[in-house]
mmCIF file of C-alpha atoms in Angstrom:
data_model
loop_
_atom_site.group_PDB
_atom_site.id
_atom_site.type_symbol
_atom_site.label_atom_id
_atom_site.label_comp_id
_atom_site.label_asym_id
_atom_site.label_seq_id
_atom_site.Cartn_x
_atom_site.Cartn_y
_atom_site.Cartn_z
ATOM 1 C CA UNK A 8 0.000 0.000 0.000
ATOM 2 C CA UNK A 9 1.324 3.472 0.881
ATOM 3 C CA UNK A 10 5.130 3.246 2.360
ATOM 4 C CA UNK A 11 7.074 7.021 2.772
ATOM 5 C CA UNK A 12 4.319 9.679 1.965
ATOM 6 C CA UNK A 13 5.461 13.344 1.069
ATOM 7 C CA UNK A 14 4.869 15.570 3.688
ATOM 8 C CA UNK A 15 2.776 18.949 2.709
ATOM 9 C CA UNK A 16 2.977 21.790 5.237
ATOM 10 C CA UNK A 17 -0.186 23.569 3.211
ATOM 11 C CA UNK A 18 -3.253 23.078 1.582
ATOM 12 C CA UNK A 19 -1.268 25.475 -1.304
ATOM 13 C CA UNK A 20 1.591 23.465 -1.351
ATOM 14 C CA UNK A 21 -0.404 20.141 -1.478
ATOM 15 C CA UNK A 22 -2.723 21.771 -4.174
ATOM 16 C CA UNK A 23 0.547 22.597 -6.450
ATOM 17 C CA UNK A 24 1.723 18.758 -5.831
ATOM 18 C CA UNK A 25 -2.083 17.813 -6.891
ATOM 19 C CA UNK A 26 -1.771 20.254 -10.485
ATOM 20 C CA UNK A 27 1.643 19.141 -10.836
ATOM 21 C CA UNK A 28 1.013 15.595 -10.760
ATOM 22 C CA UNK A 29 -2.325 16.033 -13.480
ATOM 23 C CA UNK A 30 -0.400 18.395 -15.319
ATOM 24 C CA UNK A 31 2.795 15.624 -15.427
ATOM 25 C CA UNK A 32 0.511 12.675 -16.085
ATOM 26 C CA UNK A 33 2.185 11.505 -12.715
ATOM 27 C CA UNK A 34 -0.135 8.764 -10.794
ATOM 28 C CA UNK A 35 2.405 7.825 -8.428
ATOM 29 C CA UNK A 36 2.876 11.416 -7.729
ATOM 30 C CA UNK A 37 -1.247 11.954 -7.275
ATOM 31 C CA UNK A 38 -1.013 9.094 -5.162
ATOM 32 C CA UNK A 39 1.171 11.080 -2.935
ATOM 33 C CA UNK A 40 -1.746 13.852 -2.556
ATOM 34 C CA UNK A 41 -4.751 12.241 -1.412
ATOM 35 C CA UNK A 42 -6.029 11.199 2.283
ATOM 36 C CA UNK A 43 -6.506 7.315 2.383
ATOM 37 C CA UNK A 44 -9.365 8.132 3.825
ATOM 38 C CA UNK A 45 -13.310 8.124 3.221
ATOM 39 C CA UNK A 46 -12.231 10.448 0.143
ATOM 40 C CA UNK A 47 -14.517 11.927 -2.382
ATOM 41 C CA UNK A 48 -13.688 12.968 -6.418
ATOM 42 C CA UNK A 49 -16.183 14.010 -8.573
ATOM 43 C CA UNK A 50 -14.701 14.680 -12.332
ATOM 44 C CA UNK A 51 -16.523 16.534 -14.955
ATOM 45 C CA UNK A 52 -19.442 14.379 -15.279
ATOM 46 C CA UNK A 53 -18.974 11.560 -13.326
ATOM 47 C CA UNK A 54 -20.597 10.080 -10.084
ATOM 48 C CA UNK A 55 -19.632 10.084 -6.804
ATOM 49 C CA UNK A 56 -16.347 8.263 -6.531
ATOM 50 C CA UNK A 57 -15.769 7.189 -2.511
ATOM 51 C CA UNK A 58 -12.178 5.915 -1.457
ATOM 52 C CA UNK A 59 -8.943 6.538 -1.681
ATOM 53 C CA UNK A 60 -8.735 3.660 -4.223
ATOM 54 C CA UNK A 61 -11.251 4.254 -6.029
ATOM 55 C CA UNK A 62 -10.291 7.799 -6.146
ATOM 56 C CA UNK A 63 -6.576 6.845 -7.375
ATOM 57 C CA UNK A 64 -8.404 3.889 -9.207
ATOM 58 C CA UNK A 65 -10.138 7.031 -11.578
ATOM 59 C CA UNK A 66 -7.164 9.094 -11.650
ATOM 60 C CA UNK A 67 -4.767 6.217 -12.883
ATOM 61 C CA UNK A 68 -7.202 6.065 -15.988
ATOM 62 C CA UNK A 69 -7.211 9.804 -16.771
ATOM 63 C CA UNK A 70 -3.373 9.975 -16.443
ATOM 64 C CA UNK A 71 -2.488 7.103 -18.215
ATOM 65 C CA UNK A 72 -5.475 8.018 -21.178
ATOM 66 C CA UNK A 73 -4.400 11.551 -21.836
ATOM 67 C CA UNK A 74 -2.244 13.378 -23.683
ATOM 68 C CA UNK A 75 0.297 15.485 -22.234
ATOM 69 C CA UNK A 76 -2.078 18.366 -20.812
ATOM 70 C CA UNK A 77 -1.513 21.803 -20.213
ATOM 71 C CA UNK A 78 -3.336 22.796 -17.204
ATOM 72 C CA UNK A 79 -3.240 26.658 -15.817
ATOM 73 C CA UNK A 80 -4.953 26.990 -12.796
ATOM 74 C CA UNK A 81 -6.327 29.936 -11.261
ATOM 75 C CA UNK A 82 -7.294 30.437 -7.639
ATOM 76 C CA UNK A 83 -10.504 32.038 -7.420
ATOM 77 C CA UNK A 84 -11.403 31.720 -3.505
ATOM 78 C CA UNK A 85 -9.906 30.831 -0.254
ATOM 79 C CA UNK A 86 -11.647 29.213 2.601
ATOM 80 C CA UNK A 87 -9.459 28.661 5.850
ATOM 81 C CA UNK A 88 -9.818 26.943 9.490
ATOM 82 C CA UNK A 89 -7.165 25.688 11.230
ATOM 83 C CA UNK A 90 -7.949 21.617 10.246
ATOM 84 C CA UNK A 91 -10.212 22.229 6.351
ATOM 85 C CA UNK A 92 -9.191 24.620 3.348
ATOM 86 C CA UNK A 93 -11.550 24.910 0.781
ATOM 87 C CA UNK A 94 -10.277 26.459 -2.405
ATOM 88 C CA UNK A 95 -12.379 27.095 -5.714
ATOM 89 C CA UNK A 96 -10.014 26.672 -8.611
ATOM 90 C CA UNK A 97 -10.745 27.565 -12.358
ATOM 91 C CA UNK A 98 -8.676 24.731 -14.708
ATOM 92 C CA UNK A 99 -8.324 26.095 -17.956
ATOM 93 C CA UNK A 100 -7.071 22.573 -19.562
ATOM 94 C CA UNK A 101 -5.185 22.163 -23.226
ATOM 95 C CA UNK A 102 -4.894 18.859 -24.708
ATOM 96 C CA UNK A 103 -3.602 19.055 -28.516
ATOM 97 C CA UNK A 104 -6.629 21.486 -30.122
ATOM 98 C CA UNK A 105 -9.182 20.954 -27.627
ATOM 99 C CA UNK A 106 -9.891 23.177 -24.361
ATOM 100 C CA UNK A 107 -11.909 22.531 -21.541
ATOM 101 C CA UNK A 108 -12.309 25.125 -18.294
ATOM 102 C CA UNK A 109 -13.124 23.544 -15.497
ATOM 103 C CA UNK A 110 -14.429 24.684 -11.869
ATOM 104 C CA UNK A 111 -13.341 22.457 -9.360
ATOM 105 C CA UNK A 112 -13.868 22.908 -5.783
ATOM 106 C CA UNK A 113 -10.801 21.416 -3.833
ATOM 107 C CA UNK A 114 -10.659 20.457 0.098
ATOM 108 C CA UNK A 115 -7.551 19.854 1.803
ATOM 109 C CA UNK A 116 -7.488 18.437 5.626
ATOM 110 C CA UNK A 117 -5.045 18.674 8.110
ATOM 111 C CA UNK A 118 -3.642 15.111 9.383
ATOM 112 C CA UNK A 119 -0.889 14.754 12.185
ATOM 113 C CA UNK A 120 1.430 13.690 9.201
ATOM 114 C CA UNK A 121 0.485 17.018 7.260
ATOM 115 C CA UNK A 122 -2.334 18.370 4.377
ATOM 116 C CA UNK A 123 -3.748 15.852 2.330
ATOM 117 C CA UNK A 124 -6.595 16.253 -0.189
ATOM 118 C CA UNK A 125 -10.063 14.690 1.074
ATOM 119 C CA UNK A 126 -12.720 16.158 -1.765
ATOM 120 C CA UNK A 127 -11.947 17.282 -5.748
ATOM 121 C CA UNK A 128 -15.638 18.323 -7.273
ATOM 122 C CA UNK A 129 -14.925 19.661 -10.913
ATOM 123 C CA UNK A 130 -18.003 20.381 -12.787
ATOM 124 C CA UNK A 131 -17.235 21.749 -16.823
ATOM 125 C CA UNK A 132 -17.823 25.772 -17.505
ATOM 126 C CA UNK A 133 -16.926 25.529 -21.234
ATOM 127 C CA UNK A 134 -15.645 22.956 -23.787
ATOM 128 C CA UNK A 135 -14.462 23.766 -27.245
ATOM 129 C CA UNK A 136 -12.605 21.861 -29.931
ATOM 130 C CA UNK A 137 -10.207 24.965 -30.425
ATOM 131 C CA UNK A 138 -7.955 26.501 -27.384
ATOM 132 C CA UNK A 139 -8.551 30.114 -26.821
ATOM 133 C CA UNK A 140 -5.570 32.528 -28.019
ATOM 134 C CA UNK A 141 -4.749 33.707 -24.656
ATOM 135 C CA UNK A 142 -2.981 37.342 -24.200
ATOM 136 C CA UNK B 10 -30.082 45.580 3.676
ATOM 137 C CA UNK B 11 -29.995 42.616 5.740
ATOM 138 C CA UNK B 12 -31.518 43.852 9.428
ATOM 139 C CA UNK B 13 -32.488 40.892 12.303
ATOM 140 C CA UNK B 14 -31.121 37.252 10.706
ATOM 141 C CA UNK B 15 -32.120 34.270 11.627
ATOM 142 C CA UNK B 16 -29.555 32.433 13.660
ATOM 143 C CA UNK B 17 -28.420 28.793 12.838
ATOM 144 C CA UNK B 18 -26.223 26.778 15.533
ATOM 145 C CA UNK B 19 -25.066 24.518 13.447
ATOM 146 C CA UNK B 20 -24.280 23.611 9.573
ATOM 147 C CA UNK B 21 -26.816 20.602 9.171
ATOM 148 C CA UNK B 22 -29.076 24.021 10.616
ATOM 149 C CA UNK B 23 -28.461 25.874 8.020
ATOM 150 C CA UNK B 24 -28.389 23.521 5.563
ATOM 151 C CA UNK B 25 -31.950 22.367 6.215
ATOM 152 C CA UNK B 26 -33.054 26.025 5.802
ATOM 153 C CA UNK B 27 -31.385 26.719 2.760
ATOM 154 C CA UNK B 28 -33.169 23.353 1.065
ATOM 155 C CA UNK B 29 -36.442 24.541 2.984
ATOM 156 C CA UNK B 30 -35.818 28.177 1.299
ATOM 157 C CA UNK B 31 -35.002 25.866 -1.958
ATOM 158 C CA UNK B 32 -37.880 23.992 -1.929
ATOM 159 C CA UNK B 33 -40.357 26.444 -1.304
ATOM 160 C CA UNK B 34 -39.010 28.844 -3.353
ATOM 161 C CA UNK B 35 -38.530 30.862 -0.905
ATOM 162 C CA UNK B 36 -36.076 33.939 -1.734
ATOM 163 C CA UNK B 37 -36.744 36.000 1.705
ATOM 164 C CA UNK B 38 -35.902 32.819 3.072
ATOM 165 C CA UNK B 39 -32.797 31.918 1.010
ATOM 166 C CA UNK B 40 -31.635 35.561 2.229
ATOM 167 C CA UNK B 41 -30.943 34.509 5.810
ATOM 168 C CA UNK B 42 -28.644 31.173 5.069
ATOM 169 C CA UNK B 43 -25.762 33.352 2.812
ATOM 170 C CA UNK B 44 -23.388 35.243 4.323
ATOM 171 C CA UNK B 45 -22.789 38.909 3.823
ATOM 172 C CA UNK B 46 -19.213 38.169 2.403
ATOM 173 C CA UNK B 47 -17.423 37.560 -0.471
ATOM 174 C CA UNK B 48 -19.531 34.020 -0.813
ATOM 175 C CA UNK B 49 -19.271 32.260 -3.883
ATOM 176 C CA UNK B 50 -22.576 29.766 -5.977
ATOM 177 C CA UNK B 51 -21.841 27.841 -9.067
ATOM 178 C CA UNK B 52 -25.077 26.280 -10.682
ATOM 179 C CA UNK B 53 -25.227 23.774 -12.958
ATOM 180 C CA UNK B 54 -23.506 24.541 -15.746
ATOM 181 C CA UNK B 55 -23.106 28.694 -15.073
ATOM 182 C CA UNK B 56 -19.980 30.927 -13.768
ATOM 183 C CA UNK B 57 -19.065 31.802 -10.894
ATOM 184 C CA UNK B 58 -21.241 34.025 -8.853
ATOM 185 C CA UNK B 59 -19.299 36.311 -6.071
ATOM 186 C CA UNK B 60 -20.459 38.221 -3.365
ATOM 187 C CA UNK B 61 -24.071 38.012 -1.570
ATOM 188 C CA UNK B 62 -25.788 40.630 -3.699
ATOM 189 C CA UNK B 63 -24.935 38.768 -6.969
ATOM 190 C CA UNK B 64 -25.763 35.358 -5.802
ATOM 191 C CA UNK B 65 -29.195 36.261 -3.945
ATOM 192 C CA UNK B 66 -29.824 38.129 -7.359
ATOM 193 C CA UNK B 67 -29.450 34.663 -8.975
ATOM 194 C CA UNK B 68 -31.561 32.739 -6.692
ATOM 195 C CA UNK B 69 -33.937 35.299 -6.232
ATOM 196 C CA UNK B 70 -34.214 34.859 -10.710
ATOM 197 C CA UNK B 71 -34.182 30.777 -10.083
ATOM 198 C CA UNK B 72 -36.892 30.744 -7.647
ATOM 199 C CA UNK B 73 -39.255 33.039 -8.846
ATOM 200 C CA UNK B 74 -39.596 31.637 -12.517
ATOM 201 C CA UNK B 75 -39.310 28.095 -10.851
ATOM 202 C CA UNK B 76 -42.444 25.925 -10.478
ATOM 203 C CA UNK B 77 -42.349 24.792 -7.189
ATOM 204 C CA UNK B 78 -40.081 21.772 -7.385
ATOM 205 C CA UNK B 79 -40.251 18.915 -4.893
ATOM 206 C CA UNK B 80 -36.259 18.507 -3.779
ATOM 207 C CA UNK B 81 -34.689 15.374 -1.922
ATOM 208 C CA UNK B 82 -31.165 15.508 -0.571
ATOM 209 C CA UNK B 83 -28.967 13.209 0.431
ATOM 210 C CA UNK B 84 -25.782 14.286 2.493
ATOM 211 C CA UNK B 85 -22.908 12.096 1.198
ATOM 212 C CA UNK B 86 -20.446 12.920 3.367
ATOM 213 C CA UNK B 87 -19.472 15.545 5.871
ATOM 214 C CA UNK B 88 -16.133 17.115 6.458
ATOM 215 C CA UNK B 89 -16.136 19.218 9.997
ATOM 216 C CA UNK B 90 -13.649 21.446 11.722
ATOM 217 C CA UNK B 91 -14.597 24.028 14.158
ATOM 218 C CA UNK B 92 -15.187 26.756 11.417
ATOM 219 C CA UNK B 93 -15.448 25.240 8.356
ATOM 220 C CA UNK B 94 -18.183 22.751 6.998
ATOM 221 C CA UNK B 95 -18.196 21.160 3.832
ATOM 222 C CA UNK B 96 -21.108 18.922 2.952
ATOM 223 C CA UNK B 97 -21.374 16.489 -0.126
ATOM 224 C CA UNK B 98 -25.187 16.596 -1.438
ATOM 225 C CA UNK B 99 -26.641 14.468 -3.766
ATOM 226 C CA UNK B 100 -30.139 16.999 -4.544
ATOM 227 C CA UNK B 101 -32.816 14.592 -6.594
ATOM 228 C CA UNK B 102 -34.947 17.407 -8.233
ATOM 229 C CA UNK B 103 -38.580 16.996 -9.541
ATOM 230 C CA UNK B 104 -40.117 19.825 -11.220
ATOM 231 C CA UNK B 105 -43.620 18.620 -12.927
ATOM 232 C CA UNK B 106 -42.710 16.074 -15.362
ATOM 233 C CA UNK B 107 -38.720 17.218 -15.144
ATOM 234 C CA UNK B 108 -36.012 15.578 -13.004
ATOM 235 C CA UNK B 109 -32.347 16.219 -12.644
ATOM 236 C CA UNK B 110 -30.191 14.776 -10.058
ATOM 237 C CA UNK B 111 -27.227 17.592 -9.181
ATOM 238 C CA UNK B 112 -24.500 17.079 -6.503
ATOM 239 C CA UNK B 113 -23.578 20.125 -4.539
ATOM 240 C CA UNK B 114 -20.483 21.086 -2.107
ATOM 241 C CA UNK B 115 -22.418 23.171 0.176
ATOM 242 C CA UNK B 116 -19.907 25.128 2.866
ATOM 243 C CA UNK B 117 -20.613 26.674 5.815
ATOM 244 C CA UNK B 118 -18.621 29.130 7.910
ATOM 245 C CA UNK B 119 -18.915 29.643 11.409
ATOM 246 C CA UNK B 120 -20.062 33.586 12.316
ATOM 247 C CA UNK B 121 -20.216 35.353 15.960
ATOM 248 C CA UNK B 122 -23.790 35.288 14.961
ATOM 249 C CA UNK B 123 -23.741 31.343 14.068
ATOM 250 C CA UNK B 124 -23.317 29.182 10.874
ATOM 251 C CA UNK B 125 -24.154 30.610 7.583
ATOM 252 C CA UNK B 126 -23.410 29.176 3.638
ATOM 253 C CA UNK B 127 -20.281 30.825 2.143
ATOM 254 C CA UNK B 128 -20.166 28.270 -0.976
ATOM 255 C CA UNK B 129 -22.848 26.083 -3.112
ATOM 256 C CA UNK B 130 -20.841 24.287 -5.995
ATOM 257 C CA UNK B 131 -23.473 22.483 -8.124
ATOM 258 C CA UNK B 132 -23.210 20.395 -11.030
ATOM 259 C CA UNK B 133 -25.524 18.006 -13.016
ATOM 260 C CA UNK B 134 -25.199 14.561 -12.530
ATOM 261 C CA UNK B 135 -28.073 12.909 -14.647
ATOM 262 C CA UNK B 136 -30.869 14.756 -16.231
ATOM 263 C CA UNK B 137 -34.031 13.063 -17.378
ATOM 264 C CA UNK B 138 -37.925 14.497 -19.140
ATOM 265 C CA UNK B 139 -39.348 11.843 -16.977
ATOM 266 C CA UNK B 140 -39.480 11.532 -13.072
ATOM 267 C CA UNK B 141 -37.774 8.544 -12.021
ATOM 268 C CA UNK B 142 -40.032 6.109 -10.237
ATOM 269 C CA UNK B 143 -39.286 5.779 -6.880
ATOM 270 C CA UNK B 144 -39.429 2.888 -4.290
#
């Protein structure tokens, strides 16, 4: 199962590892991120997934499907208590021609061991076949 | 603007008022369970809606041209710290001959005044012309 875990002192820093790792196509490294706990992911679309195997089960797929994305993420609200951060995070995602913006509401917890992710809810706000020139 | 607000003591409090505002479409109502802050709703399928003005605006549009929908909620999980409150809801929506299933990340902040909604993330799950039949 899980042997030496990566340590994040933040919910930031744990939500960089999180991008990285979907940006990098890295499941090992999305393994890292995620509570194995009673976790929840909901991608664009999809049910309820429940588990942190089921959870890594889904992201294995997406990350070993894809093309090399290009994710930029923006960080469009910050919630903070001293054990739960909830951040809202627009995904503007670029694989080959097509471009997808995603909202995703991300929840990081605070375990003795450091912040781990325990809920990803991404829901689309726009699809189109051709990425947006960007300034 | 807002004068004497009804006080909730707990998230699950306000959480049943905002689905009671909700399902009797109910926009006075729906006023008491937001925050006056920089809160954030996603609907189905629209932007990002900040701050309490702009998001009562857009319930205050979704509930009056609604017909009166019959709503049933399941909480899917629960995350709890002593500030924060982030609820997974699965919200089973009949309206006449019209259902949609949606899950929501409903969060709740904890006020001097008590617990109030600071974020509703929702996003379609299943859509169907015809009301499931239920057990």
């Amino acid at each position: 199962m899980q042997q030496s875990r990566q340590t994040f002192t933040s919910a930031d820093e744990a939500e960089q590892a999180f991008y990285a790792a979907f940006n990098q196509c890295d499941a090992n490294a999305m393994a890292q991120i995620w509570a194995a706990d009673d976790v929840i992911c909901i991608h664009p679309g999809s049910q309820v997934i429940v588990g942190y195997e089921a959870v890594l089960r889904s992201w294995r797929h997406i990350l070993t499907n894809a093309e090399l994305p290009e994710i930029k993420i923006v960080v469009l609200n910050r919630l903070i208590s001293d054990m739960l951060v909830v951040h809202l995070v627009e995904e503007r995602i670029t694989t080959g021609d097509n471009y997808a913006a995603v909202l995703a509401t991300n929840v990081y917890k605070k375990y003795p061991q450091g912040w781990l992710m325990v809920e990803h809810h991404g829901s689309l706000l726009a699809r189109q076949a051709q990425a947006p020139t960007l300034q």
